[in-house]
PDB file of C-alpha atoms in Angstrom:
ATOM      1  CA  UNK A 173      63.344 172.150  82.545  1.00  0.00           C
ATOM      2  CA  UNK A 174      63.622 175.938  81.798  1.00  0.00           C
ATOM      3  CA  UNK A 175      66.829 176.937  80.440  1.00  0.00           C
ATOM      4  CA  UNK A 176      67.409 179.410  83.307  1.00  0.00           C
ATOM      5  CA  UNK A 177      66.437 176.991  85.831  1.00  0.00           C
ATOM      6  CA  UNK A 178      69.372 174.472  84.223  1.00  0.00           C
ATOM      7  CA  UNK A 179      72.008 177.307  84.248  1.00  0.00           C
ATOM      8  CA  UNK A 180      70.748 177.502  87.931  1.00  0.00           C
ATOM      9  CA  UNK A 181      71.651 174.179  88.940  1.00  0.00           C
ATOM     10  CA  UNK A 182      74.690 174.200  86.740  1.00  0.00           C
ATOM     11  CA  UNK A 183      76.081 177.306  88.882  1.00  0.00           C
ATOM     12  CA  UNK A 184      74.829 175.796  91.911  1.00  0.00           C
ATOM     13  CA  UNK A 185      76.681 172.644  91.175  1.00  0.00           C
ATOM     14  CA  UNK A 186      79.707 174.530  90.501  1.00  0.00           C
ATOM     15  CA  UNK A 187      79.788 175.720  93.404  1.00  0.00           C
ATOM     16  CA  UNK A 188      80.372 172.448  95.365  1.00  0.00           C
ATOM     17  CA  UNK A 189      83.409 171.778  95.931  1.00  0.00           C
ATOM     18  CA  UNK A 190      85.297 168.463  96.345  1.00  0.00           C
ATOM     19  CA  UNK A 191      85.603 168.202 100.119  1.00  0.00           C
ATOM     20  CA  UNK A 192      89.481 168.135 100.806  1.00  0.00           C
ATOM     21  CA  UNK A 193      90.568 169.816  97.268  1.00  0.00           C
ATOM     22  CA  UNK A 194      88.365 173.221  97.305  1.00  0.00           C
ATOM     23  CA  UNK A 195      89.690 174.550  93.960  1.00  0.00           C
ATOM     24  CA  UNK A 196      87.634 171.838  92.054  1.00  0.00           C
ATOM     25  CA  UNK A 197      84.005 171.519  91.820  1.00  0.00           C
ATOM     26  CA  UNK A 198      81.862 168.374  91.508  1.00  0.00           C
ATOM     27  CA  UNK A 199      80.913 169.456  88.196  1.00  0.00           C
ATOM     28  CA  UNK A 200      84.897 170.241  86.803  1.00  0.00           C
ATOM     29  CA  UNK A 201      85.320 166.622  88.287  1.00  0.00           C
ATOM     30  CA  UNK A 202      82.891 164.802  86.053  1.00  0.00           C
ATOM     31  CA  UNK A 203      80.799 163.779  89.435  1.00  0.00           C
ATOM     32  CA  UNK A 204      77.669 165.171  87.965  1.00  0.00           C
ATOM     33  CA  UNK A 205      75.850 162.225  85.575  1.00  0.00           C
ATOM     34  CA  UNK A 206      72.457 163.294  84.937  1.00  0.00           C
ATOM     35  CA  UNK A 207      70.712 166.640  86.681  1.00  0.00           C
ATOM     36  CA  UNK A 208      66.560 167.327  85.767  1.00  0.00           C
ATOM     37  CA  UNK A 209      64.112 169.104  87.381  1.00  0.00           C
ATOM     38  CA  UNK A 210      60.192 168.481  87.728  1.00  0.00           C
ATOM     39  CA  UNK A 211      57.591 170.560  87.694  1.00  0.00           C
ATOM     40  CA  UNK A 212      55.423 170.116  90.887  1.00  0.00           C
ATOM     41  CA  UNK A 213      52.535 171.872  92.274  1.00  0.00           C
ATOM     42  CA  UNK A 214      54.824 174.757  94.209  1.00  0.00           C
ATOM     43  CA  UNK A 215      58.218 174.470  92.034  1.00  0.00           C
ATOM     44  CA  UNK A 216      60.211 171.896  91.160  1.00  0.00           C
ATOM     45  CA  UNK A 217      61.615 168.896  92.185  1.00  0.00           C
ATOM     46  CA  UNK A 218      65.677 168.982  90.836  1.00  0.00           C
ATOM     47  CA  UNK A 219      67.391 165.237  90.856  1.00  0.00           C
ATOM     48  CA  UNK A 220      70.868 164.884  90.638  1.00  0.00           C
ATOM     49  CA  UNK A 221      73.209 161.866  90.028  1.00  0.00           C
ATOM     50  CA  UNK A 222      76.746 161.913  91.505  1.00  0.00           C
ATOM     51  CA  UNK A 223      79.390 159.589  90.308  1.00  0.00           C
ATOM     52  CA  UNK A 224      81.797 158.564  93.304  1.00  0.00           C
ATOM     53  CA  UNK A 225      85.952 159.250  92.075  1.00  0.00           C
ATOM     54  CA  UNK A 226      86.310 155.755  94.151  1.00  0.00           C
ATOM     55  CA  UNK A 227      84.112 153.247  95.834  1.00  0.00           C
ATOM     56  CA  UNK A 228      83.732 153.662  99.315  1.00  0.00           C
ATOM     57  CA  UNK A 229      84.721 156.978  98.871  1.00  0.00           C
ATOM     58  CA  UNK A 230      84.927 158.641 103.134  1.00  0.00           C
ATOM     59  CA  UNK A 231      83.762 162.342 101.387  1.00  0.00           C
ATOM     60  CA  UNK A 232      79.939 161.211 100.180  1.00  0.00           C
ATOM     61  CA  UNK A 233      77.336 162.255 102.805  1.00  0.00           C
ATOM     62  CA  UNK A 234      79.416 165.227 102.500  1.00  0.00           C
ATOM     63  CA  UNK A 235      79.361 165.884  98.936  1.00  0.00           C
ATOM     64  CA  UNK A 236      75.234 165.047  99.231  1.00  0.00           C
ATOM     65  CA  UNK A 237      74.615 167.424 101.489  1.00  0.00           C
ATOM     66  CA  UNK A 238      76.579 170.470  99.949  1.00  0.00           C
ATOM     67  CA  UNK A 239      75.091 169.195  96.728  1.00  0.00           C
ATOM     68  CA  UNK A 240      71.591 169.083  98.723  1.00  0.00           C
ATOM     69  CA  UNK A 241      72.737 172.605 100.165  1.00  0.00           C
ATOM     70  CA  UNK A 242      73.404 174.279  97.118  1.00  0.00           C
ATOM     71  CA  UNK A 243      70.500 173.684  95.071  1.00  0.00           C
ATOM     72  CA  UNK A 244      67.998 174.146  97.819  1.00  0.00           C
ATOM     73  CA  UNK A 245      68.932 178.066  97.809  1.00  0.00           C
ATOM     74  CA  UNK A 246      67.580 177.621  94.144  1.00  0.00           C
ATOM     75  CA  UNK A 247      64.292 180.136  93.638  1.00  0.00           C
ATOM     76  CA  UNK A 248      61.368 177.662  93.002  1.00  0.00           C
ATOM     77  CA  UNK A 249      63.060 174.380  94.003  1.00  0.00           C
ATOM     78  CA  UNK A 250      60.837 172.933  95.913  1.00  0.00           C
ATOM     79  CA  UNK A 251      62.424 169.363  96.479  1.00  0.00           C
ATOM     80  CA  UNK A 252      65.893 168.143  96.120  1.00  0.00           C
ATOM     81  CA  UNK A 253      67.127 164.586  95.046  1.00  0.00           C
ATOM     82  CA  UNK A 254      70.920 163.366  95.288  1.00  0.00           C
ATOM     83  CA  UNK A 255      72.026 159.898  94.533  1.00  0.00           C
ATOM     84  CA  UNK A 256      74.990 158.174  93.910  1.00  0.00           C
ATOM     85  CA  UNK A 257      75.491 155.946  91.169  1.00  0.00           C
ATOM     86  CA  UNK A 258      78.319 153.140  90.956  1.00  0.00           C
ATOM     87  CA  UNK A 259      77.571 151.656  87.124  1.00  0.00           C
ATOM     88  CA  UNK A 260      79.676 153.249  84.771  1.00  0.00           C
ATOM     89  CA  UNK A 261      82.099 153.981  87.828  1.00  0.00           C
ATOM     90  CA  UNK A 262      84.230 157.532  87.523  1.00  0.00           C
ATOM     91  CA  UNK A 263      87.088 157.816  85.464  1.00  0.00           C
ATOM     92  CA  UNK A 264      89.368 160.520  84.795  1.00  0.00           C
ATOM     93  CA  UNK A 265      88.330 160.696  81.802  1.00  0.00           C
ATOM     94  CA  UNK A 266      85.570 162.861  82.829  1.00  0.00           C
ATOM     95  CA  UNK A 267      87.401 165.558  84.476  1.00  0.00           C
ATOM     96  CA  UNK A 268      87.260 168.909  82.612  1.00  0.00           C
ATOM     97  CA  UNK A 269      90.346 171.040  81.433  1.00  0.00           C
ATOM     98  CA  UNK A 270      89.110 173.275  84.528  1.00  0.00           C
ATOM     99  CA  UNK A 271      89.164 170.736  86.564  1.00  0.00           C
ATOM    100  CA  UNK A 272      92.789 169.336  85.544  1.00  0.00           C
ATOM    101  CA  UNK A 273      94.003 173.136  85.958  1.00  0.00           C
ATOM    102  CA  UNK A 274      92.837 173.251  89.154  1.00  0.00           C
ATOM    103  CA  UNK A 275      93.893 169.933  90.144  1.00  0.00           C
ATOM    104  CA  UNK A 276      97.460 171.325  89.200  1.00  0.00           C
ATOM    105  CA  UNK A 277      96.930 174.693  91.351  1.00  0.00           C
ATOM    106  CA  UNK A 278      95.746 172.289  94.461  1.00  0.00           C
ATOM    107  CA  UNK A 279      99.637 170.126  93.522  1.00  0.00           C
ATOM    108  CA  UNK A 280      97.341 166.965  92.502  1.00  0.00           C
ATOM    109  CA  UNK A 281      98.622 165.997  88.552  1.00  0.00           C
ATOM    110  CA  UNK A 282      95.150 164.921  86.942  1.00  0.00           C
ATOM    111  CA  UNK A 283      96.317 161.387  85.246  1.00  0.00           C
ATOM    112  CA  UNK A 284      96.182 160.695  81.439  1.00  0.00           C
ATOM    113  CA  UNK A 285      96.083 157.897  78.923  1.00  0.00           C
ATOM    114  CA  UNK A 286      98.073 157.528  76.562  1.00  0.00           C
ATOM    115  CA  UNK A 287      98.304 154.226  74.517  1.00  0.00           C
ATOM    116  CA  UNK A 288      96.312 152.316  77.194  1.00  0.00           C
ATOM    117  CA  UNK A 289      99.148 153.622  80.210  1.00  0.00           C
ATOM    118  CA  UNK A 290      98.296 155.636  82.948  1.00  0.00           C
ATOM    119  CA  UNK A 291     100.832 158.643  82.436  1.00  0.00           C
ATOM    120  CA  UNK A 292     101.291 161.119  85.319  1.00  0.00           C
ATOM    121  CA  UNK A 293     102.772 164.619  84.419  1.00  0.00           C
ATOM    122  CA  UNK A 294     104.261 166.320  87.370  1.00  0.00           C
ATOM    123  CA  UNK A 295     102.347 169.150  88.380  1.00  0.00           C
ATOM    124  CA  UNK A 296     104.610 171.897  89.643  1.00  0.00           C
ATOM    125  CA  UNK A 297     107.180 171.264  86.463  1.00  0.00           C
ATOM    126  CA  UNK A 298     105.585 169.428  84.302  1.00  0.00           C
ATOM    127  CA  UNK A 299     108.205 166.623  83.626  1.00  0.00           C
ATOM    128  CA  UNK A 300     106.950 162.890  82.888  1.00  0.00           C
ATOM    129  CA  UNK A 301     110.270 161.999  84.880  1.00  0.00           C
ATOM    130  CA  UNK A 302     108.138 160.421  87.660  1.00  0.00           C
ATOM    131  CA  UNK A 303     108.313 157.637  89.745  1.00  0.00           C
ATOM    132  CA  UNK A 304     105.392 155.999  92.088  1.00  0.00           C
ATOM    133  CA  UNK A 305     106.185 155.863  95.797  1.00  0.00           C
ATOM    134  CA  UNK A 306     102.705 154.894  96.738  1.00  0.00           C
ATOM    135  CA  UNK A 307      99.456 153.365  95.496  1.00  0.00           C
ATOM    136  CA  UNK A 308      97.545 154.370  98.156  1.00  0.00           C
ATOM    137  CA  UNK A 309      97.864 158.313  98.933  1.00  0.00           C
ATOM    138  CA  UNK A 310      96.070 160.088 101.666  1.00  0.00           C
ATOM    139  CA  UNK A 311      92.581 159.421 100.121  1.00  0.00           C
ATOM    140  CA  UNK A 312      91.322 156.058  97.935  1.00  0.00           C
ATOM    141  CA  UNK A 313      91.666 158.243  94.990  1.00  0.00           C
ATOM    142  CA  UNK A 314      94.929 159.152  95.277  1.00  0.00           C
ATOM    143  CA  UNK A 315      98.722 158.099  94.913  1.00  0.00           C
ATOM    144  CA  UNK A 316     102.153 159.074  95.876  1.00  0.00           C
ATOM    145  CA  UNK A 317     104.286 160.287  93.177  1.00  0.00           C
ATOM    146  CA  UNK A 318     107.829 161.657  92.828  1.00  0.00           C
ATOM    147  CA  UNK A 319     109.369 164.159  90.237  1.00  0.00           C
ATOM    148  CA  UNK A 320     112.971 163.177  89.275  1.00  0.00           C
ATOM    149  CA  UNK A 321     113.243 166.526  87.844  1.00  0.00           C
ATOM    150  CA  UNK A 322     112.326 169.162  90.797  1.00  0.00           C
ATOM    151  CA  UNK A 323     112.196 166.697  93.083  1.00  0.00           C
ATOM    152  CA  UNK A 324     108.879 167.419  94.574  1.00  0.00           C
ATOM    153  CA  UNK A 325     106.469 164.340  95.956  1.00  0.00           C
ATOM    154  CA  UNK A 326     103.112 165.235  94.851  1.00  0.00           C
ATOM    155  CA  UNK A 327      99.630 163.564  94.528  1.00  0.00           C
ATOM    156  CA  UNK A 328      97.880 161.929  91.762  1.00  0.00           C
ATOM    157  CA  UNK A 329      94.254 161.213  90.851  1.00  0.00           C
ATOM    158  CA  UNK A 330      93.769 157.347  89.848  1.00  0.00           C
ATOM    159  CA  UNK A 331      92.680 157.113  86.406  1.00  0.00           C
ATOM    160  CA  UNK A 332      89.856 154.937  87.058  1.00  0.00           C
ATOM    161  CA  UNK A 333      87.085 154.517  90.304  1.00  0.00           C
ATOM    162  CA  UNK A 334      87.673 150.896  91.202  1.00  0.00           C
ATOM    163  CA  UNK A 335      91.617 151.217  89.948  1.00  0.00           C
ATOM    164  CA  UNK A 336      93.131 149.280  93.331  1.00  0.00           C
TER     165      UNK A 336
END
């Protein structure tokens, strides 16, 4: 793969957004696990591998087809290849500090690890003065938290893919 054809995918990938949180791209997420590109007899043939935040995840054929979408506009991509891949499953781990920031701007706190705990800062005032309300938030991905300090519920990504 030419180096300006993988900046070309990179900024196409970038510019996929997470279906319901449209400050974040798949690629600030950590979604994107392998991307090549083939030479074939009129282009190229790119494959991409997506990493699901959660199993079962409502948001896929969505994410394939703006994924599908954005790196068909490519110049010289003749083909395009998504698939999802379960094994290693998504964890938080992945996102990237752009990503966390603009989890934050979206009012979703990014989670963290810290001496094998799930730690949620909150993400309008940063306190750790947090409670859980609910596991289960308004996607599989995400909870229901509470700040003690501003006292502002907000949203949290779980750490890990198959975290029930």
């Amino acid at each position: 793969m030419t180096t300006t054809l993988h900046h070309a995918i990179r900024e196409a990938l970038n510019g996929v957004k997470d279906p319901e949180i449209d400050s974040v791209s798949i690629l600030d997420l950590g979604m994107v696990e392998t991307m090549d590109a083939e030479a074939t007899e009129h282009g190229y043939l790119v494959r991409v591998t997506l990493l699901p935040t959660f199993l079962g995840c409502p948001a896929l054929e969505i994410i394939k087809k703006n994924t599908e979408s954005a790196l068909q506009v490519i110049p010289n991509v003749e083909q395009v290849d998504v698939q999802f891949r379960f094994d290693p499953p998504w964890t938080s781990d992945r996102i990237t500090e752009q990503g966390m920031q603009g989890l934050k701007a979206f009012g979703i706190a990014p989670p963290r690890f810290e001496q094998g705990k799930w730690e949620i800062d909150c993400p309008y005032c940063g306190s750790t003065y947090v409670t859980m309300e609910n596991l289960f938030g308004p996607t599989a991905c995400r909870s229901i938290l509470y700040c003690k300090s501003c006292k502002n519920p907000f949203e949290a990504m779980k750490p890990v893919s198959t975290l029930m």
